[in-house]
Coordinates of C-alpha atoms and ligand atoms in Angstrom, one line a residue:
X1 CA -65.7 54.7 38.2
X2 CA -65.4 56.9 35.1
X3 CA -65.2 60.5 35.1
X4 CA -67.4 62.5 32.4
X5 CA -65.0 65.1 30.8
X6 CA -66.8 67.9 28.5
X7 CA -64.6 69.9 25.9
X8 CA -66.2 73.0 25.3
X9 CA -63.3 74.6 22.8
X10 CA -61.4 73.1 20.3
X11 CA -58.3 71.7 21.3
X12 CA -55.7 69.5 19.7
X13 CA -56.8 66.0 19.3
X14 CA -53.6 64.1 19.6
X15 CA -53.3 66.5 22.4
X16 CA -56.1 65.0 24.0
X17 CA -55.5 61.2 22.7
X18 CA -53.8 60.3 26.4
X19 CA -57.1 61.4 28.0
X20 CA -59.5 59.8 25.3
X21 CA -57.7 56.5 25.6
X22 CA -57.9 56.5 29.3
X23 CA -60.9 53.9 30.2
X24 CA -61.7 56.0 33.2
X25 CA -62.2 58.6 31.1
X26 CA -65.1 59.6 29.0
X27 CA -64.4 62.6 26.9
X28 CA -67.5 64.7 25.1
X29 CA -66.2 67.4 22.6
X30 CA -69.2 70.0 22.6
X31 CA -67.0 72.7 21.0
X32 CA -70.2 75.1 19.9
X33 CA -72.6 75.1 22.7
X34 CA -74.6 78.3 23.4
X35 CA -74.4 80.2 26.8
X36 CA -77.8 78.1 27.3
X37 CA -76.7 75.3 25.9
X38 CA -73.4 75.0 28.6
X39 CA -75.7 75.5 31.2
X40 CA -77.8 72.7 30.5
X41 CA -74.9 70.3 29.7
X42 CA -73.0 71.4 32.5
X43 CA -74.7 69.3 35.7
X44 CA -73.3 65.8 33.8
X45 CA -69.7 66.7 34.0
X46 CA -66.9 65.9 36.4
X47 CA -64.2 68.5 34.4
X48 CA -64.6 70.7 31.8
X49 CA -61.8 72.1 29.7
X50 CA -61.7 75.2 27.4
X51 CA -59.9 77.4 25.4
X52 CA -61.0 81.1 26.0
X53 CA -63.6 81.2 23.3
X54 CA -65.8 79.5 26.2
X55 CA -66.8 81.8 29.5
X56 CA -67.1 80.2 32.9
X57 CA -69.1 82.2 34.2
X58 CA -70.6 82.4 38.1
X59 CA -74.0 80.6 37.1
X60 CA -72.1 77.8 35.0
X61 CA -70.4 76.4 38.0
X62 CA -73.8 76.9 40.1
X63 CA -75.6 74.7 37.7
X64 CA -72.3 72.2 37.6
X65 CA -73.7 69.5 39.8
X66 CA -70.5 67.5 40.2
X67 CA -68.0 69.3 38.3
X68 CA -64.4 69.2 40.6
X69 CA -62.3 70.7 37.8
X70 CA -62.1 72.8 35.0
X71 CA -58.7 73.0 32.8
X72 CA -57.7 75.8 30.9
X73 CA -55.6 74.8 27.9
X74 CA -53.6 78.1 28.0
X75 CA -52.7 80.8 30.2
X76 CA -55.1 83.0 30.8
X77 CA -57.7 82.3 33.6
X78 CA -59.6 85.8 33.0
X79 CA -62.5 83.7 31.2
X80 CA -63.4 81.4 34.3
X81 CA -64.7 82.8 37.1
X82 CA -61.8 81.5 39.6
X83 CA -63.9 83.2 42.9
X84 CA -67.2 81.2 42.2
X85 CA -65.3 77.7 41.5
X86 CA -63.3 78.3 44.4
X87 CA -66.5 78.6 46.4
X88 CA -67.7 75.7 44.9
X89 CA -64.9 73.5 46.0
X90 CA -63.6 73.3 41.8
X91 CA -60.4 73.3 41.3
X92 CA -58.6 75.6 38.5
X93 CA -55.9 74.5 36.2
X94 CA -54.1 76.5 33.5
X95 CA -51.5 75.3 30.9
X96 CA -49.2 78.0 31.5
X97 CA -45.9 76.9 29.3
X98 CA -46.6 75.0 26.7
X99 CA -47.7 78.0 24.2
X100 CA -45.1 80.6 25.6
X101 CA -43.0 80.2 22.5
X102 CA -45.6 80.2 19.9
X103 CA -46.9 84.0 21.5
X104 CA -43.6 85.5 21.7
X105 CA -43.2 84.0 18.2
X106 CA -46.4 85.5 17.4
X107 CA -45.7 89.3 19.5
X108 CA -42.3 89.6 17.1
X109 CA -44.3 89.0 13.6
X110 CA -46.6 91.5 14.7
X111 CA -43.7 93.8 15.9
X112 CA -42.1 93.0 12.6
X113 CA -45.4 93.6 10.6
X114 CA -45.7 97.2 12.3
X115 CA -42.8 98.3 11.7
X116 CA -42.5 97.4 8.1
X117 CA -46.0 97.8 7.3
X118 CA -46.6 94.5 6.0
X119 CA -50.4 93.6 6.1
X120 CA -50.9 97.1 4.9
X121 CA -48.9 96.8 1.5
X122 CA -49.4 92.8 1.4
X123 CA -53.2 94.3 0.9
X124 CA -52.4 97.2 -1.2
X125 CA -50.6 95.1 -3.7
X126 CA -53.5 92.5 -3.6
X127 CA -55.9 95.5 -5.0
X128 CA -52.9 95.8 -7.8
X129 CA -51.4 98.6 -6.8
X130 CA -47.6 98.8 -7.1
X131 CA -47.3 101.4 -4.4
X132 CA -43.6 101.9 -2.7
X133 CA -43.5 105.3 -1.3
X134 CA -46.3 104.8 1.3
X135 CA -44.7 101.8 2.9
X136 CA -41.2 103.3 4.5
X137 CA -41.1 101.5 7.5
X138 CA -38.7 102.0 10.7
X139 CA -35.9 100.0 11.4
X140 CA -35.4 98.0 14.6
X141 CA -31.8 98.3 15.3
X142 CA -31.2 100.1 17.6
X143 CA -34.7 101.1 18.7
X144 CA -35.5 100.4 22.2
X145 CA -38.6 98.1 22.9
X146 CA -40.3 98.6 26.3
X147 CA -41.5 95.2 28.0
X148 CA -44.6 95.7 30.6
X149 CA -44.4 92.1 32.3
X150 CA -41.2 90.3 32.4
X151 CA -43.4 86.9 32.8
X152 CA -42.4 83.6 30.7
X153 CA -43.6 85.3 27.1
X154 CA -42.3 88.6 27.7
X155 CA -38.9 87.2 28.5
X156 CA -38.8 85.0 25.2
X157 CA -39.6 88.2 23.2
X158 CA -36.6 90.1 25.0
X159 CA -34.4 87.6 24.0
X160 CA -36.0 87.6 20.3
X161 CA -35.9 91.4 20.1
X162 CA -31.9 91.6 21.2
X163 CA -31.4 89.3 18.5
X164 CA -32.9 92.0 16.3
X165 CA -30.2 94.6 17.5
X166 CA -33.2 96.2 19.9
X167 CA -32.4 98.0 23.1
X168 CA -34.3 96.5 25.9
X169 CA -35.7 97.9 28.9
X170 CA -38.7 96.3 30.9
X171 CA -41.0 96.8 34.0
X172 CA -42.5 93.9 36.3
X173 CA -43.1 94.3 39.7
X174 CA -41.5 91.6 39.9
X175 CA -38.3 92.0 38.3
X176 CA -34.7 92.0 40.3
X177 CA -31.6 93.6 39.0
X178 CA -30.3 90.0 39.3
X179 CA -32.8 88.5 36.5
X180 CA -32.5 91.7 34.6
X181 CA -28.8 91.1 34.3
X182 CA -29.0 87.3 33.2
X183 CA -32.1 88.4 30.5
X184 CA -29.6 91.1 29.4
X185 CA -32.3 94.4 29.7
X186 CA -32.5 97.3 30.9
X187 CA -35.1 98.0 34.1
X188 CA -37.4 100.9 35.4
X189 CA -40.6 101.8 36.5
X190 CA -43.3 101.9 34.1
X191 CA -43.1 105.6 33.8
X192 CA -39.3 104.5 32.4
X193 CA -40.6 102.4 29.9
X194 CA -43.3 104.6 28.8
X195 CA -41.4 107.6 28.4
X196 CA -38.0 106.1 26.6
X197 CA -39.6 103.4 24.8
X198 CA -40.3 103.3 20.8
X199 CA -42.0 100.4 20.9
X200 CA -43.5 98.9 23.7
X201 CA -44.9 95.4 24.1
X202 CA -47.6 94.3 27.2
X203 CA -47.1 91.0 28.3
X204 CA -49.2 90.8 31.6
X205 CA -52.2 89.1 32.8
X206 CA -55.6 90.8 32.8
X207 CA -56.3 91.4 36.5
X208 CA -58.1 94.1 38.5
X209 CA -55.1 96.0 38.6
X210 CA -53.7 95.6 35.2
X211 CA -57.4 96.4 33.2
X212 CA -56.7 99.9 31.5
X213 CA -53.0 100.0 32.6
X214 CA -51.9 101.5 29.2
X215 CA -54.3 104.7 29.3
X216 CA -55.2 108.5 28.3
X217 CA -52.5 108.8 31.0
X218 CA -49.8 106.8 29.8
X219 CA -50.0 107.6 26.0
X220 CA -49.6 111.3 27.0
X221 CA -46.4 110.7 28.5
X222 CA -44.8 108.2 25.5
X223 CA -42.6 109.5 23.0
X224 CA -44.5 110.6 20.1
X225 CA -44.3 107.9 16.9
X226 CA -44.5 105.5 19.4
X227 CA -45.5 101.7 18.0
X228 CA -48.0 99.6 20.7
X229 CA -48.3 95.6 20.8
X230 CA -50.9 93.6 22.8
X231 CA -50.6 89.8 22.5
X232 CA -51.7 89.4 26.1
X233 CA -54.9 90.1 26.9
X234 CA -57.5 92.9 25.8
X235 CA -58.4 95.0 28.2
X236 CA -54.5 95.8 29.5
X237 CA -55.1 99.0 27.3
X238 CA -57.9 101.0 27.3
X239 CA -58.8 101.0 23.5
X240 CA -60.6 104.2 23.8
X241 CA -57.2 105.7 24.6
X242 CA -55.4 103.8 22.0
X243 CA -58.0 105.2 19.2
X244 CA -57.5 108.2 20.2
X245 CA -53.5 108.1 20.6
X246 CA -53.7 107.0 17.1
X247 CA -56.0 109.2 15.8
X248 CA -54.1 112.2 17.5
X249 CA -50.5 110.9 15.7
X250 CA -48.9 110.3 19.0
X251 CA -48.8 106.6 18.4
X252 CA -47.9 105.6 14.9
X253 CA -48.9 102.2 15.1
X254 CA -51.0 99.5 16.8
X255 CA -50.4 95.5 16.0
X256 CA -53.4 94.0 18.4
X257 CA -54.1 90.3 18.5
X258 CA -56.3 90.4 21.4
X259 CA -58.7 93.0 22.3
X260 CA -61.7 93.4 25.2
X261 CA -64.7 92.0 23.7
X262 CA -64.0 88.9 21.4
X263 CA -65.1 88.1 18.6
X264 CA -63.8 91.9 17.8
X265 CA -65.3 92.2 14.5
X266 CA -66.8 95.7 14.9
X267 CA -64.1 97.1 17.4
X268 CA -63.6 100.8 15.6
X269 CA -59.7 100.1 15.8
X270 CA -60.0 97.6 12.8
X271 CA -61.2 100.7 10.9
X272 CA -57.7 102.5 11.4
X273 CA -55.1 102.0 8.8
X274 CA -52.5 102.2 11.5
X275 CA -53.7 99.2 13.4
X276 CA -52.4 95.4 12.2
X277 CA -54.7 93.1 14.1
X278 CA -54.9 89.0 14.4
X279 CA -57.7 87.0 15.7
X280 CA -56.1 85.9 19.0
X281 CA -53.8 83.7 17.2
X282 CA -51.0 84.2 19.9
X283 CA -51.2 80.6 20.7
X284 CA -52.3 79.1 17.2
X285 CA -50.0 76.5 16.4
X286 CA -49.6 73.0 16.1
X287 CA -46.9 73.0 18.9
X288 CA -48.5 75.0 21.2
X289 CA -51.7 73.5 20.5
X290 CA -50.6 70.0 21.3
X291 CA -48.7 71.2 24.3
X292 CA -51.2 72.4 26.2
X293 CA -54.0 70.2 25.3
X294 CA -51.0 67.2 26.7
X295 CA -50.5 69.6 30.0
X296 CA -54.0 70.7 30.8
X297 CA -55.4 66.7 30.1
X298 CA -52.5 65.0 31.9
X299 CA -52.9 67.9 35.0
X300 CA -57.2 66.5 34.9
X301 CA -56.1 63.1 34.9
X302 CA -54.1 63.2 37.8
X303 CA -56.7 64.9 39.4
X304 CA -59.5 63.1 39.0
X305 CA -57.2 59.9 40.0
X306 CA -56.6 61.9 43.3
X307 CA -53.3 63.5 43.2
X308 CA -52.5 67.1 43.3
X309 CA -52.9 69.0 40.6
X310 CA -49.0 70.9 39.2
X311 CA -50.8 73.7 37.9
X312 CA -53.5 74.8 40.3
Ligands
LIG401 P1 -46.5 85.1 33.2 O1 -47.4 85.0 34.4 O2 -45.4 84.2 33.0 O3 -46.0 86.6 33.1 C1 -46.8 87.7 33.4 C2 -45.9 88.8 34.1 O4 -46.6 90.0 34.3 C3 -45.3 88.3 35.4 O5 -43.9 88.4 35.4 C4 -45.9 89.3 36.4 O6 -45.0 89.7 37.5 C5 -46.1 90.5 35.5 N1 -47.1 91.5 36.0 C6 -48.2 91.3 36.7 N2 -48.7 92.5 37.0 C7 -48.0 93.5 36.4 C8 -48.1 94.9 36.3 N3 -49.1 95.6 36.9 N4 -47.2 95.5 35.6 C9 -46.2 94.8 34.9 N5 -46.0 93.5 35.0 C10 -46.9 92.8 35.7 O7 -47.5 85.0 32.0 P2 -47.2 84.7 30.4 O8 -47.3 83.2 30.2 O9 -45.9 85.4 30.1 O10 -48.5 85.4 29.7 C11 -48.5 86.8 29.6 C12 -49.9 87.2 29.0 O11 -50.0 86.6 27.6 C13 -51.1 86.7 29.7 O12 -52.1 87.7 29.7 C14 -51.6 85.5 28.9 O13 -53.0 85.3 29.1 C15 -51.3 86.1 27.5 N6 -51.2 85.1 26.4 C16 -51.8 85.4 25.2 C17 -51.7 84.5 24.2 C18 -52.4 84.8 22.9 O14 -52.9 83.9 22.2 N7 -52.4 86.0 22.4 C19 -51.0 83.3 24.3 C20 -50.4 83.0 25.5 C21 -50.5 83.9 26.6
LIG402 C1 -53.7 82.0 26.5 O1 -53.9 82.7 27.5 O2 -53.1 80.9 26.6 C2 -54.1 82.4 25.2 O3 -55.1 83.3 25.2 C3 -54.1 81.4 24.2 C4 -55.5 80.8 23.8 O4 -56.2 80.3 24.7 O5 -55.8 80.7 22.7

């Protein structure tokens, strides 16, 4: 028996060699099918794997005929619709180590770029302008950076951040004085963080209860001068709020690499000098790339040869 395997997003290819090469196997890359177009394809497929450019939506898995699985090479699960496949019986699998390094890589460059105001005289000098007085940055020794989700990326970018001389105090629900001792941080509530930190970095999932946990609220209560990172998911803070923290000179800064409506290429935030932004590059790597294309395709295989999946 073979199993029909659709790619809807691009993914590594020697990532996904094992899988190709598998005669039971028979991979389709379709990496720029319409909303329409997925839903026709759909019915023919046993798994489907994406990125999160694609969204799994409720009526994707009612028109997937014979789909048992659906593999998400990454860690976020916010573009599937997890309570429709579960309904149908599909399994869910994410890829959730194999680009942790990459995105706390990826959170400190855009720390890094913040503080020093690199895209913004990288630019500048581009247009020939030899401009050094509107560039002072802050330093980072010193400075303490407020973590909201002790996870597996926000703990790399602890460890990254002491090594910059950073103070280090974080909130997870979570988080024991016993694993905040071995990272070497400091802990509190999230009112803690938000009120003492000068930068502060989200590293959560987007869930019911984290959408718009950074808002009006929470801006009014950080120091001002505060610097905000999001290289999680868009959507953990209310960009509304954030505009208008900015705007209002109680946040100085804003380095966003996700946002909540992707492809954000008229989100009003691009317009502010103050905000550094990437598109959702957190994971974009050749290592991260590779790992979780290996993790997500060996997790399908196993389950379409009837073991259990490891990352369910
Ligand atoms: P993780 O599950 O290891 O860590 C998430 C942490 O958040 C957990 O420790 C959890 O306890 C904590 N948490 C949950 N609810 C919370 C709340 N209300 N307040 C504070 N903490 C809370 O996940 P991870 O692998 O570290 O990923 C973190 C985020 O980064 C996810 O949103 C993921 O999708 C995103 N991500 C983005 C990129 C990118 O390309 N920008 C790449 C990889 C991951
Ligand atoms: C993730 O959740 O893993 C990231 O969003 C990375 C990605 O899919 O590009």
């Amino acid at each position: 028996m073979t199993f029909r395997i659709l790619v809807a997003d691009p993914l590594s290819e020697e990532g996904i060699k094992p899988l190709k090469c598998n005669p039971k196997m028979d991979v389709t890359m379709q990496t720029s099918l319409s909303p329409e177009e997925l839903l026709e394809e759909i019915p023919k497929y046993d798994a489907l794997i994406v990125r999160s450019q694609t969204t799994v939506t409720r009526k994707v898995i009612e028109h997937a005929k014979k789909l048992k699985i659906i593999g998400r090479a990454g860690v976020g699960t916010d573009n599937i619709d997890i309570d429709a496949a579960t309904e149908h019986g599909i399994v869910v699998v994410n890829a959730p180590n194999g680009n942790t390094n990459s995105a706390a890589e990826h959170a400190m460059a855009m720390l890094m770029s913040l503080s020093r105001n690199i895209p913004q005289a990288y630019y500048s000098l581009k247009q020939r302008q030899w401009d050094r007085k509107k560039f002072i940055g802050t330093e980072l020794k010193g400075k303490k950076l407020g973590i909201v989700g002790l996870g597996r990326i926000g703990t790399e970018v602890a460890y990254r951040a002491k090594g910059q001389r950073m103070k280090v105090i974080a909130y997870d629900p979570f988080l024991t004085e016993e694993k905040a001792e071995k990272i070497g941080v400091g802990y509190g509530t999230l009112e803690d963080v938000l009120r003492s930190a000068d930068f502060i970095t989200v590293h959560t999932p987007l869930l019911k209860n984290t959408r718009h946990l950074i808002n009006a609220d929470s801006f009014a209560i950080m120091k001002t001068g505060v610097h905000i990172i999001n290289c999680a998911r868009g959507g953990i803070i209310d960009e509304e709020a954030l505009y208008d923290a900015i705007v209002a000179k109680k946040v100085a800064g804003a380095a966003l690499d996700v946002f909540e409506n992707e492809p954000a290429i008229d989100n009003k935030l691009l317009t502010l000098p103050e905000v550094v932004a990437t598109p959702h590059l957190g994971a974009s790597t050749v290592e991260a790339q590779e790992n979780v294309a290996i993790d997500v395709s060996h997790d399908i295989a196993r389950f379409l040869n009837g073991a259990v999946a490891e990352n369910p």
